PDB file of C-alpha atoms in Angstrom:
ATOM      1  CA  MET Q  14      -0.072  -0.128   0.099  1.00  0.00           C
ATOM      2  CA  LYS Q  15       2.845   2.162   0.489  1.00  0.00           C
ATOM      3  CA  SER Q  16       4.162   2.122  -2.898  1.00  0.00           C
ATOM      4  CA  ILE Q  17       0.820   2.680  -3.930  1.00  0.00           C
ATOM      5  CA  ALA Q  18       0.427   5.634  -2.403  1.00  0.00           C
ATOM      6  CA  GLY Q  19       3.780   6.772  -2.786  1.00  0.00           C
ATOM      7  CA  ASN Q  20       3.421   6.593  -6.695  1.00  0.00           C
ATOM      8  CA  SER Q  21       0.111   8.427  -6.916  1.00  0.00           C
ATOM      9  CA  VAL Q  22       1.996  11.266  -4.898  1.00  0.00           C
ATOM     10  CA  ALA Q  23       4.755  11.575  -7.349  1.00  0.00           C
ATOM     11  CA  SER Q  24       2.592  11.096 -10.008  1.00  0.00           C
ATOM     12  CA  LEU Q  25       0.601  14.054  -8.772  1.00  0.00           C
ATOM     13  CA  GLN Q  26       3.775  15.938  -8.265  1.00  0.00           C
ATOM     14  CA  SER Q  27       4.488  15.376 -12.292  1.00  0.00           C
ATOM     15  CA  LEU Q  28       1.408  16.833 -13.017  1.00  0.00           C
ATOM     16  CA  SER Q  29       1.646  20.132 -11.122  1.00  0.00           C
ATOM     17  CA  PRO Q  30       4.342  21.381 -13.585  1.00  0.00           C
ATOM     18  CA  SER Q  31       2.209  21.212 -16.192  1.00  0.00           C
ATOM     19  CA  VAL Q  32      -0.883  22.413 -14.898  1.00  0.00           C
ATOM     20  CA  LEU Q  33       1.496  25.664 -13.797  1.00  0.00           C
ATOM     21  CA  SER Q  34       2.444  25.980 -17.535  1.00  0.00           C
ATOM     22  CA  ILE Q  35      -1.138  25.485 -19.055  1.00  0.00           C
ATOM     23  CA  GLN Q  36      -2.290  28.404 -16.657  1.00  0.00           C
ATOM     24  CA  SER Q  37       0.649  30.585 -17.988  1.00  0.00           C
ATOM     25  CA  ILE Q  38      -0.678  29.862 -21.461  1.00  0.00           C
ATOM     26  CA  LEU Q  39      -4.539  31.185 -20.372  1.00  0.00           C
ATOM     27  CA  GLN Q  40      -3.499  33.891 -18.414  1.00  0.00           C
ATOM     28  CA  PRO Q  41      -1.121  35.799 -19.974  1.00  0.00           C
ATOM     29  CA  SER Q  42       1.572  37.339 -17.970  1.00  0.00           C
ATOM     30  CA  ASN Q  43       1.639  40.685 -19.432  1.00  0.00           C
ATOM     31  CA  VAL Q  44      -1.776  42.674 -20.117  1.00  0.00           C
ATOM     32  CA  PRO Q  45      -1.793  45.255 -22.282  1.00  0.00           C
ATOM     33  CA  SER Q  46      -2.191  48.716 -20.656  1.00  0.00           C
ATOM     34  CA  LYS Q  47      -3.562  50.250 -23.599  1.00  0.00           C
ATOM     35  CA  PRO Q  48      -6.384  48.708 -25.801  1.00  0.00           C
ATOM     36  CA  SER Q  49      -5.808  48.214 -28.948  1.00  0.00           C
ATOM     37  CA  THR Q  50      -7.374  50.282 -31.950  1.00  0.00           C
ATOM     38  CA  ARG Q  51      -8.723  47.265 -33.267  1.00  0.00           C
ATOM     39  CA  THR Q  52     -10.395  46.849 -29.902  1.00  0.00           C
ATOM     40  CA  VAL Q  53     -11.599  50.456 -29.713  1.00  0.00           C
ATOM     41  CA  LEU Q  54     -13.047  50.361 -33.402  1.00  0.00           C
ATOM     42  CA  ARG Q  55     -14.942  47.326 -32.324  1.00  0.00           C
ATOM     43  CA  LYS Q  56     -16.394  48.837 -29.147  1.00  0.00           C
ATOM     44  CA  GLU Q  57     -17.562  51.984 -31.390  1.00  0.00           C
ATOM     45  CA  ARG Q  58     -19.259  49.934 -33.895  1.00  0.00           C
ATOM     46  CA  SER Q  59     -21.145  47.750 -31.270  1.00  0.00           C
ATOM     47  CA  ASP Q  60     -22.130  50.855 -29.416  1.00  0.00           C
ATOM     48  CA  ARG Q  61     -23.353  52.343 -32.505  1.00  0.00           C
ATOM     49  CA  ILE Q  62     -25.289  48.981 -33.325  1.00  0.00           C
ATOM     50  CA  LEU Q  63     -26.626  49.260 -30.251  1.00  0.00           C
ATOM     51  CA  SER Q  64     -27.476  52.672 -30.225  1.00  0.00           C
ATOM     52  CA  ASP Q  65     -29.459  52.535 -33.644  1.00  0.00           C
ATOM     53  CA  LEU Q  66     -31.334  49.681 -32.377  1.00  0.00           C
ATOM     54  CA  TRP Q  67     -32.639  51.173 -29.459  1.00  0.00           C
ATOM     55  CA  LEU Q  68     -33.425  54.377 -31.730  1.00  0.00           C
ATOM     56  CA  LEU Q  69     -35.772  52.163 -33.916  1.00  0.00           C
ATOM     57  CA  THR Q  70     -37.733  50.834 -31.367  1.00  0.00           C
ATOM     58  CA  ALA Q  71     -37.913  54.879 -30.365  1.00  0.00           C
ATOM     59  CA  HIS Q  72     -39.399  55.558 -33.851  1.00  0.00           C
ATOM     60  CA  VAL Q  73     -41.859  52.232 -33.658  1.00  0.00           C
ATOM     61  CA  PHE Q  74     -42.765  53.522 -30.235  1.00  0.00           C
ATOM     62  CA  ILE Q  75     -43.616  57.095 -31.673  1.00  0.00           C
ATOM     63  CA  LYS Q  76     -45.560  55.910 -34.282  1.00  0.00           C
ATOM     64  CA  LEU Q  77     -47.593  54.145 -31.961  1.00  0.00           C
ATOM     65  CA  GLY Q  78     -48.209  56.852 -29.695  1.00  0.00           C
ATOM     66  CA  LYS Q  79     -46.473  55.078 -26.670  1.00  0.00           C
ATOM     67  CA  LEU Q  80     -44.245  58.310 -25.886  1.00  0.00           C
ATOM     68  CA  ASP Q  81     -43.556  57.217 -22.327  1.00  0.00           C
ATOM     69  CA  GLU Q  82     -42.014  53.777 -24.217  1.00  0.00           C
ATOM     70  CA  ALA Q  83     -40.066  56.127 -26.910  1.00  0.00           C
ATOM     71  CA  ARG Q  84     -38.486  58.022 -23.852  1.00  0.00           C
ATOM     72  CA  LYS Q  85     -37.317  55.037 -22.325  1.00  0.00           C
ATOM     73  CA  ALA Q  86     -35.652  53.729 -26.016  1.00  0.00           C
ATOM     74  CA  VAL Q  87     -34.217  56.936 -26.589  1.00  0.00           C
ATOM     75  CA  GLU Q  88     -32.928  57.294 -22.849  1.00  0.00           C
ATOM     76  CA  GLU Q  89     -31.140  53.734 -23.405  1.00  0.00           C
ATOM     77  CA  ALA Q  90     -29.758  54.787 -27.123  1.00  0.00           C
ATOM     78  CA  GLU Q  91     -28.484  57.942 -25.290  1.00  0.00           C
ATOM     79  CA  ASN Q  92     -26.819  55.563 -22.555  1.00  0.00           C
ATOM     80  CA  VAL Q  93     -24.771  53.855 -25.110  1.00  0.00           C
ATOM     81  CA  ASP Q  94     -23.585  56.486 -27.680  1.00  0.00           C
ATOM     82  CA  TRP Q  95     -24.882  60.503 -27.017  1.00  0.00           C
ATOM     83  CA  ILE Q  96     -21.949  61.937 -28.036  1.00  0.00           C
ATOM     84  CA  SER Q  97     -21.065  60.832 -31.776  1.00  0.00           C
ATOM     85  CA  ASN Q  98     -24.757  59.631 -32.799  1.00  0.00           C
ATOM     86  CA  PRO Q  99     -26.625  62.795 -34.088  1.00  0.00           C
ATOM     87  CA  GLN Q 100     -29.642  60.413 -34.276  1.00  0.00           C
ATOM     88  CA  VAL Q 101     -29.989  60.103 -30.760  1.00  0.00           C
ATOM     89  CA  TRP Q 102     -30.488  63.721 -30.571  1.00  0.00           C
ATOM     90  CA  CYS Q 103     -32.870  63.581 -33.317  1.00  0.00           C
ATOM     91  CA  ALA Q 104     -35.014  60.834 -32.073  1.00  0.00           C
ATOM     92  CA  LEU Q 105     -35.378  62.969 -28.724  1.00  0.00           C
ATOM     93  CA  GLY Q 106     -36.593  66.066 -31.003  1.00  0.00           C
ATOM     94  CA  GLN Q 107     -39.107  63.848 -32.886  1.00  0.00           C
ATOM     95  CA  LEU Q 108     -40.290  62.841 -29.694  1.00  0.00           C
ATOM     96  CA  LEU Q 109     -40.758  66.268 -28.230  1.00  0.00           C
ATOM     97  CA  GLN Q 110     -42.141  67.384 -31.272  1.00  0.00           C
ATOM     98  CA  ALA Q 111     -44.845  64.200 -30.604  1.00  0.00           C
ATOM     99  CA  GLU Q 112     -45.228  65.525 -27.233  1.00  0.00           C
ATOM    100  CA  GLY Q 113     -46.123  68.822 -28.347  1.00  0.00           C
ATOM    101  CA  ASP Q 114     -42.982  71.006 -27.783  1.00  0.00           C
ATOM    102  CA  PRO Q 115     -41.676  72.220 -30.839  1.00  0.00           C
ATOM    103  CA  GLU Q 116     -38.966  74.563 -29.602  1.00  0.00           C
ATOM    104  CA  GLN Q 117     -37.674  71.979 -27.235  1.00  0.00           C
ATOM    105  CA  ALA Q 118     -37.427  69.740 -30.399  1.00  0.00           C
ATOM    106  CA  GLN Q 119     -35.362  72.321 -32.237  1.00  0.00           C
ATOM    107  CA  THR Q 120     -32.975  72.215 -29.448  1.00  0.00           C
ATOM    108  CA  ALA Q 121     -32.611  68.619 -29.855  1.00  0.00           C
ATOM    109  CA  PHE Q 122     -32.465  69.080 -33.733  1.00  0.00           C
ATOM    110  CA  GLN Q 123     -30.063  71.800 -33.051  1.00  0.00           C
ATOM    111  CA  LYS Q 124     -27.492  69.415 -30.798  1.00  0.00           C
ATOM    112  CA  ALA Q 125     -27.732  66.643 -33.504  1.00  0.00           C
ATOM    113  CA  LEU Q 126     -26.720  69.206 -36.073  1.00  0.00           C
ATOM    114  CA  ALA Q 127     -23.885  70.166 -34.167  1.00  0.00           C
ATOM    115  CA  ILE Q 128     -22.696  66.634 -34.133  1.00  0.00           C
ATOM    116  CA  ASP Q 129     -23.172  66.504 -37.620  1.00  0.00           C
ATOM    117  CA  PRO Q 130     -24.173  69.442 -39.892  1.00  0.00           C
ATOM    118  CA  HIS Q 131     -24.967  67.754 -42.517  1.00  0.00           C
ATOM    119  CA  ASP Q 132     -27.589  65.458 -41.404  1.00  0.00           C
ATOM    120  CA  VAL Q 133     -30.416  65.128 -43.747  1.00  0.00           C
ATOM    121  CA  ASN Q 134     -32.820  63.657 -41.456  1.00  0.00           C
ATOM    122  CA  CYS Q 135     -32.078  65.836 -38.789  1.00  0.00           C
ATOM    123  CA  LEU Q 136     -31.934  68.961 -41.318  1.00  0.00           C
ATOM    124  CA  LEU Q 137     -35.598  67.822 -42.538  1.00  0.00           C
ATOM    125  CA  TRP Q 138     -37.232  67.504 -38.955  1.00  0.00           C
ATOM    126  CA  LEU Q 139     -35.799  70.892 -38.005  1.00  0.00           C
ATOM    127  CA  ALA Q 140     -37.884  72.037 -41.106  1.00  0.00           C
ATOM    128  CA  LYS Q 141     -41.035  70.189 -39.422  1.00  0.00           C
ATOM    129  CA  SER Q 142     -40.369  71.731 -36.540  1.00  0.00           C
ATOM    130  CA  HIS Q 143     -40.413  75.384 -37.755  1.00  0.00           C
ATOM    131  CA  VAL Q 144     -43.615  74.978 -39.819  1.00  0.00           C
ATOM    132  CA  ALA Q 145     -45.480  73.577 -36.753  1.00  0.00           C
ATOM    133  CA  GLN Q 146     -44.431  77.160 -35.222  1.00  0.00           C
ATOM    134  CA  GLN Q 147     -45.601  78.948 -38.160  1.00  0.00           C
ATOM    135  CA  SER Q 148     -42.228  79.725 -39.073  1.00  0.00           C
ATOM    136  CA  GLN Q 149     -42.208  79.173 -42.903  1.00  0.00           C
ATOM    137  CA  GLU Q 150     -39.330  81.538 -43.923  1.00  0.00           C
ATOM    138  CA  MET Q 151     -37.004  79.586 -41.349  1.00  0.00           C
ATOM    139  CA  ALA Q 152     -38.205  75.833 -42.741  1.00  0.00           C
ATOM    140  CA  GLU Q 153     -37.827  77.250 -46.403  1.00  0.00           C
ATOM    141  CA  GLY Q 154     -34.536  78.330 -45.968  1.00  0.00           C
ATOM    142  CA  ILE Q 155     -33.518  75.020 -43.857  1.00  0.00           C
ATOM    143  CA  LEU Q 156     -35.216  72.977 -47.217  1.00  0.00           C
ATOM    144  CA  ASP Q 157     -33.249  75.071 -49.501  1.00  0.00           C
ATOM    145  CA  ILE Q 158     -29.876  74.652 -48.402  1.00  0.00           C
ATOM    146  CA  MET Q 159     -30.837  70.955 -47.801  1.00  0.00           C
ATOM    147  CA  THR Q 160     -31.853  70.426 -51.482  1.00  0.00           C
ATOM    148  CA  LYS Q 161     -28.807  72.249 -52.709  1.00  0.00           C
ATOM    149  CA  SER Q 162     -26.249  69.755 -50.828  1.00  0.00           C
ATOM    150  CA  ASN Q 163     -26.456  66.079 -49.278  1.00  0.00           C
ATOM    151  CA  GLY Q 164     -29.993  66.391 -49.105  1.00  0.00           C
ATOM    152  CA  TRP Q 165     -30.912  66.424 -52.845  1.00  0.00           C
ATOM    153  CA  ASP Q 166     -32.345  63.148 -52.925  1.00  0.00           C
ATOM    154  CA  CYS Q 167     -34.838  63.334 -50.582  1.00  0.00           C
ATOM    155  CA  ALA Q 168     -38.493  63.596 -51.870  1.00  0.00           C
ATOM    156  CA  GLU Q 169     -39.694  65.148 -48.500  1.00  0.00           C
ATOM    157  CA  ALA Q 170     -37.638  68.575 -48.990  1.00  0.00           C
ATOM    158  CA  TRP Q 171     -38.739  68.836 -52.327  1.00  0.00           C
TER     159      TRP Q 171
END
């Protein structure tokens, strides 16, 4: 019995170095202090996709008249990507427009245009908000600028 126990202890001791070497392969000893460019780009892309999904949900809720649910969806999109995605502000403006607050809607559209001054969707909604406030000249000016630039193919702008 003693020899069997001795052999098993010896074989256990011979296994421990190989287990340690496997752990060192699975857990790198040098963890990079800064994420790679590829990792950063991948994170930005996934954040944009998630934000766009929340915004799509918000648009559906706005069309259905479920404005509380739409606000929650816009807030979720805002939590994910409010700095670089102008559509977050544009969706908020559309929500505010649906709630009957065109002045606050215009502010949201202008914030979206601060991120991307050529965003056709935001320009169109800004023009719509001016129409809602009986400011036809402002709306016509926005639509004129839009149709002479990258919004030339937007049917609603004509």
